[in-house]
PDB file of C-alpha atoms in Angstrom:
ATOM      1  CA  UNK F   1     -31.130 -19.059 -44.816  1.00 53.00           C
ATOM      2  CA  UNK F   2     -32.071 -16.050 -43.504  1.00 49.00           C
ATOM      3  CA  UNK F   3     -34.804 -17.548 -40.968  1.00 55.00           C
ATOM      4  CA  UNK F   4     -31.138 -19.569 -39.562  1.00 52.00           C
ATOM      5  CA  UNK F   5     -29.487 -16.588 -39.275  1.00 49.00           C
ATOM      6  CA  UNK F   6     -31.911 -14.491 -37.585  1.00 48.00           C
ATOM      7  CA  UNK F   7     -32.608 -17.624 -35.248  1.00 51.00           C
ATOM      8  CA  UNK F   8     -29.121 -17.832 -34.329  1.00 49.00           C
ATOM      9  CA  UNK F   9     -29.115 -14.306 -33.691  1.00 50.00           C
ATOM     10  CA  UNK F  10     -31.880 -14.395 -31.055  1.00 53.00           C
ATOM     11  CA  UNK F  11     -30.703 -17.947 -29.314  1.00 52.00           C
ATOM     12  CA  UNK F  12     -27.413 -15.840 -29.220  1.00 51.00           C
ATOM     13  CA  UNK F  13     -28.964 -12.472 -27.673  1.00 51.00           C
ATOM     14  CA  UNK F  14     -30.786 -14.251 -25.038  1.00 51.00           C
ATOM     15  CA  UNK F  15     -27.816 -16.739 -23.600  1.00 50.00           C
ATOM     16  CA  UNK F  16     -25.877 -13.261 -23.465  1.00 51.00           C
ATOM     17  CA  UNK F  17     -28.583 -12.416 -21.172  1.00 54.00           C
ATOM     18  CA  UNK F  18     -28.033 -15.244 -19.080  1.00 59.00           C
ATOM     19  CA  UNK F  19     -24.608 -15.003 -18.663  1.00 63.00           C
ATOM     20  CA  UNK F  20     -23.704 -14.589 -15.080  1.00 69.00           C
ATOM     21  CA  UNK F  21     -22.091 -11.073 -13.572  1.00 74.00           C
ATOM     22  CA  UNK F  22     -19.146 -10.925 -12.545  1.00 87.00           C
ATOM     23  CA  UNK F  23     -17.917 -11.805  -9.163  1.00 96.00           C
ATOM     24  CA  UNK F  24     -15.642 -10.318  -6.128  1.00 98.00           C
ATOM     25  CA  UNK F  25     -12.546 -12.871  -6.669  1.00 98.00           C
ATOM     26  CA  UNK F  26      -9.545 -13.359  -5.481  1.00 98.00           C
ATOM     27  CA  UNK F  27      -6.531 -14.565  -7.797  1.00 98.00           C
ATOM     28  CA  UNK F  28      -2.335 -15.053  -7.933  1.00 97.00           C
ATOM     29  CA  UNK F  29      -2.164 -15.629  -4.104  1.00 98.00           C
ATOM     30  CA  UNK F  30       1.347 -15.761  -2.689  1.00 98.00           C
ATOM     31  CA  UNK F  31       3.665 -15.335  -0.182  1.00 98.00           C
ATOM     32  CA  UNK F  32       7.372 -14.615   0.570  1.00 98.00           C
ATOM     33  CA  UNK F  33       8.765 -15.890   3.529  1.00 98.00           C
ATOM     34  CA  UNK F  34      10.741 -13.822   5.480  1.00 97.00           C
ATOM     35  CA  UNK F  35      15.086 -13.806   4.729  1.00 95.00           C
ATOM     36  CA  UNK F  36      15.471 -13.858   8.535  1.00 94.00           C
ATOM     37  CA  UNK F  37      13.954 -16.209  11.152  1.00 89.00           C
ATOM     38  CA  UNK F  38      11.238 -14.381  13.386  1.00 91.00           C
ATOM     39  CA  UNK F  39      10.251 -10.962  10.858  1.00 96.00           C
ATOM     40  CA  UNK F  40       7.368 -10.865   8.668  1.00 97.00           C
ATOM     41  CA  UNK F  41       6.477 -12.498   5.993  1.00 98.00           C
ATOM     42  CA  UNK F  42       4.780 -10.847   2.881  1.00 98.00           C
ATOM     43  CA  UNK F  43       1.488 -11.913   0.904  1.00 98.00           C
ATOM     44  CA  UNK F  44       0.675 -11.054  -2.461  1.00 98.00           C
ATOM     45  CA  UNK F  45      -2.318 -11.051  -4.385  1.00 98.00           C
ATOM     46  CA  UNK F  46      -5.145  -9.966  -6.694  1.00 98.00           C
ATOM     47  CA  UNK F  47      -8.755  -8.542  -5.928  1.00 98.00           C
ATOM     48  CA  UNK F  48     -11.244  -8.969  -8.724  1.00 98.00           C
ATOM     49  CA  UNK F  49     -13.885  -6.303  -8.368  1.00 98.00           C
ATOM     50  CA  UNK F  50     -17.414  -7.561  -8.684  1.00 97.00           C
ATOM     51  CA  UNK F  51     -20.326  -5.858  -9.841  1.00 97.00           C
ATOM     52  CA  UNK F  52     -20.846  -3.287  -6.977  1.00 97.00           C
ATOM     53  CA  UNK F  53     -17.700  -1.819  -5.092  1.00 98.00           C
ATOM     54  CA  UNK F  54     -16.371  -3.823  -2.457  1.00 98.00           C
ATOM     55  CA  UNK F  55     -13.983  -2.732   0.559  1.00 98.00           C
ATOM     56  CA  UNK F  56     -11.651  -5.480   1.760  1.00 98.00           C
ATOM     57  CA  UNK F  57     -11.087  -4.702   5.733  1.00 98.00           C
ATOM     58  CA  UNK F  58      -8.912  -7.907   6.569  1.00 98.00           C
ATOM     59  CA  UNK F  59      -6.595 -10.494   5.743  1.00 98.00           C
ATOM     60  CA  UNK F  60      -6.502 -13.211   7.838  1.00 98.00           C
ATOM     61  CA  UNK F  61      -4.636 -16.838   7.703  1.00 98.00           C
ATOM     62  CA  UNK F  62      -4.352 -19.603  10.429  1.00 97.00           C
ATOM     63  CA  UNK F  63      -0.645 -19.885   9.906  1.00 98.00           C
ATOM     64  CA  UNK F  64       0.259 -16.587  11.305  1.00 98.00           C
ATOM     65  CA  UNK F  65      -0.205 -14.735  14.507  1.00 98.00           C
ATOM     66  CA  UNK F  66      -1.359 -11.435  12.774  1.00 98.00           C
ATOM     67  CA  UNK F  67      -1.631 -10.520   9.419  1.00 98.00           C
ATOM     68  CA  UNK F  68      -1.713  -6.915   8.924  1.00 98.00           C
ATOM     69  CA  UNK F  69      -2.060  -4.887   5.720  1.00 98.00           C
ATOM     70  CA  UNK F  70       0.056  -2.478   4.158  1.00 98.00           C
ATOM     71  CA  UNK F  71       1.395  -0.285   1.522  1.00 97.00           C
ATOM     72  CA  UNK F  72       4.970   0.730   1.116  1.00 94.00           C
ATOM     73  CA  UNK F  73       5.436   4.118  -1.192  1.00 88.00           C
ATOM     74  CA  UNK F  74       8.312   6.601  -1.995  1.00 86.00           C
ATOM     75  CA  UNK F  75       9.423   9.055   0.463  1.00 85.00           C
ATOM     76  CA  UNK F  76      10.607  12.408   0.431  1.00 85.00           C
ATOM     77  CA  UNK F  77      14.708  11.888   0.106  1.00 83.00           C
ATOM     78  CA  UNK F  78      13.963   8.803  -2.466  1.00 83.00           C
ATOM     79  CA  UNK F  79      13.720   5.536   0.486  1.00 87.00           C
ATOM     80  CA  UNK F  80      10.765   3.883   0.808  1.00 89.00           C
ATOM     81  CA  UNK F  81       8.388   3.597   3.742  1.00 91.00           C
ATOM     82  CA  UNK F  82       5.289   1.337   4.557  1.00 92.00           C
ATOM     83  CA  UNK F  83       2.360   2.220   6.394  1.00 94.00           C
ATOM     84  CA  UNK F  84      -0.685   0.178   7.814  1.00 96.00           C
ATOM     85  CA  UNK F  85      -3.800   0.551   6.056  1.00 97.00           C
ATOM     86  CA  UNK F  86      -7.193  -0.225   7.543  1.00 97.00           C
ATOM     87  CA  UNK F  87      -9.065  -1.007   4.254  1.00 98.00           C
ATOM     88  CA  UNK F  88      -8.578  -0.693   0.528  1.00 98.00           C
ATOM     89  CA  UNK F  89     -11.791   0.313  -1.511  1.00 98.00           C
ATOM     90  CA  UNK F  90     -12.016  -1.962  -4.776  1.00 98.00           C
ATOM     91  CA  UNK F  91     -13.839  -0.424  -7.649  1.00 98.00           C
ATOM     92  CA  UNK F  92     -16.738  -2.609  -9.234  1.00 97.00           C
ATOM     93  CA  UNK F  93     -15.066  -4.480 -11.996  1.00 97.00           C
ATOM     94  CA  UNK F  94     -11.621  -3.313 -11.730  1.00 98.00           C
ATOM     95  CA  UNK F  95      -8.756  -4.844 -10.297  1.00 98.00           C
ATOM     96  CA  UNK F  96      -6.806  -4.103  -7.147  1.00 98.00           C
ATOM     97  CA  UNK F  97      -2.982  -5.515  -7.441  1.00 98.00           C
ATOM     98  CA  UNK F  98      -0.815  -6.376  -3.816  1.00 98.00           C
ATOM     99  CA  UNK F  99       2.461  -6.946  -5.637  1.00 96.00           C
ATOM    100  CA  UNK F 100       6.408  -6.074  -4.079  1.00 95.00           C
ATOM    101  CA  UNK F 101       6.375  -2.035  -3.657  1.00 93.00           C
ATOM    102  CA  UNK F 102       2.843  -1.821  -3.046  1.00 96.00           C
ATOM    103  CA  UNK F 103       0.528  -2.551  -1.342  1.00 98.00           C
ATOM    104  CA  UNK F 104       0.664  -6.319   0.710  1.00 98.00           C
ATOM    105  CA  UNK F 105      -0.075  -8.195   3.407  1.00 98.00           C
ATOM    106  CA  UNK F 106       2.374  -8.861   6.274  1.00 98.00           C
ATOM    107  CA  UNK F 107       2.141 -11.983   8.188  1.00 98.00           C
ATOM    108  CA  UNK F 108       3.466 -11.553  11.874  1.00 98.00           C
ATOM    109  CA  UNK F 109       4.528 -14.744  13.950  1.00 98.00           C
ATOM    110  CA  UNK F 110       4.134 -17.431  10.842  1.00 97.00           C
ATOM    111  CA  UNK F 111       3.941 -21.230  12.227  1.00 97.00           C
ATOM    112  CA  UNK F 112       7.274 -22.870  11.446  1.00 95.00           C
ATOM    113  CA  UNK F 113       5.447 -25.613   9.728  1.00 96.00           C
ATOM    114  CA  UNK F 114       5.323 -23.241   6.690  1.00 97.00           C
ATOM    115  CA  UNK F 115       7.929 -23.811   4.042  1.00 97.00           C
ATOM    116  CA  UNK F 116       8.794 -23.074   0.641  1.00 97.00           C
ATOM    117  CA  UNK F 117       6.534 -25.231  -1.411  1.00 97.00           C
ATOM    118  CA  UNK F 118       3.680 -25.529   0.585  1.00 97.00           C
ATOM    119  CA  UNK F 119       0.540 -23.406   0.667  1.00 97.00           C
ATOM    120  CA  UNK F 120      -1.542 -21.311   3.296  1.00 97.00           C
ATOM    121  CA  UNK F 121      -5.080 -20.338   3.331  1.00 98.00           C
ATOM    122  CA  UNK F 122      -5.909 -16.634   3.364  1.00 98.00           C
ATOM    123  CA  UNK F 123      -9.431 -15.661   4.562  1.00 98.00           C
ATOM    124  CA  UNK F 124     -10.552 -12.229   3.206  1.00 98.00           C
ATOM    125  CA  UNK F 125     -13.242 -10.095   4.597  1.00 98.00           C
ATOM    126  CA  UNK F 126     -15.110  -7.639   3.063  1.00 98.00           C
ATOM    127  CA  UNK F 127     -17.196  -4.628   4.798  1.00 98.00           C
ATOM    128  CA  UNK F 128     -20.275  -6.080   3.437  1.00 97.00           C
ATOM    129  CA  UNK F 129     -18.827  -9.287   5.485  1.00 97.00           C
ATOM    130  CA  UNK F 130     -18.414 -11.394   2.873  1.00 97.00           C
ATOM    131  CA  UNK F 131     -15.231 -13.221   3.159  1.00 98.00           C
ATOM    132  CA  UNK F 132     -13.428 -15.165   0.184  1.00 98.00           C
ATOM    133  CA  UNK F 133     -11.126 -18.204   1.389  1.00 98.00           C
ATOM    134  CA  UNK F 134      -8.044 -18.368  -1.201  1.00 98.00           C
ATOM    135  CA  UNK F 135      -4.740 -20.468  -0.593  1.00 98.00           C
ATOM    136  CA  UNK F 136      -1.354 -19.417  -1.601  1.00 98.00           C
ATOM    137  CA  UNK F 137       1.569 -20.362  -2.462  1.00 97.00           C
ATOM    138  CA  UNK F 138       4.476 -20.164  -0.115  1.00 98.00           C
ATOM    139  CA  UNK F 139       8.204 -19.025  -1.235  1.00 98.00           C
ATOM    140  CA  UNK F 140      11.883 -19.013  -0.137  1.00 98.00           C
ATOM    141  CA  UNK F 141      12.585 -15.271   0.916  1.00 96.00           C
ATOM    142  CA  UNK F 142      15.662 -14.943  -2.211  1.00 92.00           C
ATOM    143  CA  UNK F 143      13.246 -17.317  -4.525  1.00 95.00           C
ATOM    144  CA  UNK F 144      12.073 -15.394  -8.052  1.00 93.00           C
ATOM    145  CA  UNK F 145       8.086 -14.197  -7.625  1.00 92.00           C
ATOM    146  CA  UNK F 146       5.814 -17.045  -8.911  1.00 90.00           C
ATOM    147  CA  UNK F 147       5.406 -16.977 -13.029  1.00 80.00           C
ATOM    148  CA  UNK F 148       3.325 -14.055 -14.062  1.00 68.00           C
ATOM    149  CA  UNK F 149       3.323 -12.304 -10.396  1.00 57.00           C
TER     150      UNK F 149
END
């Protein structure tokens, strides 16, 4: 019994070895339409940190014009204001969150063939240049963030 044991122990050890490290991944891709015809859109999403730390430089999708990035925080006087942002560092194995509020991705000049219901493609680069193909979901400007967003 205890040979089994010990046996199973081992076998266990070494496929723990094995196991593969974590990658840079990108999850919970959406994106809001805009409430009037012509402004921005908004994209949301989630960077999974890989192993080593990771700076993501650009968002980029077929279905817009531009896609810029950007982070809206609380001003002086309580509004809110949103500033372009260049690059967002993304600690190895921690997550980095674009939600409503925060920081997202706007989408400038977005083809009219997007519509509620449909999907995009984001392309994400990295400064290392790896780039990360994701697609997202597209929303009605009033519609409820996707479950769990």
């Amino acid at each position: 019994m205890f040979r089994a044991a010990a046996a199973l122990a081992i076998a266990a050890a070494a496929l723990t070895g094995c196991a593969p490290e974590k990658q840079l991944y990108i999850s919970d891709a959406w994106v809001r339409l805009a409430a009037v015809e012509g402004r921005p859109a908004a994209g949301y999403f989630t960077i999974h940190g890989g192993p080593a730390e990771a700076t993501l430089v650009s968002v980029r999708t077929d279905m817009a014009v531009r896609t810029e990035l950007h982070e809206s925080k609380a001003a002086d006087g309580g509004g809110m204001t949103m500033d372009s942002i260049d690059q967002v560092p993304v600690p190895a194995l921690q997550q980095v969150r674009f939600v409503p509020g925060g920081k997202h991705a706007m989408l400038f000049g977005v083809n009219p063939a997007v519509k509620p219901g449909g999907t995009l493609t984001f392309t994400f680069t990295f400064a290392d240049s790896t780039r990360i193909q994701q697609n997202a979901r597209v929303i009605a400007a009033g519609d409820p963030a996707p479950a769990g967003k």
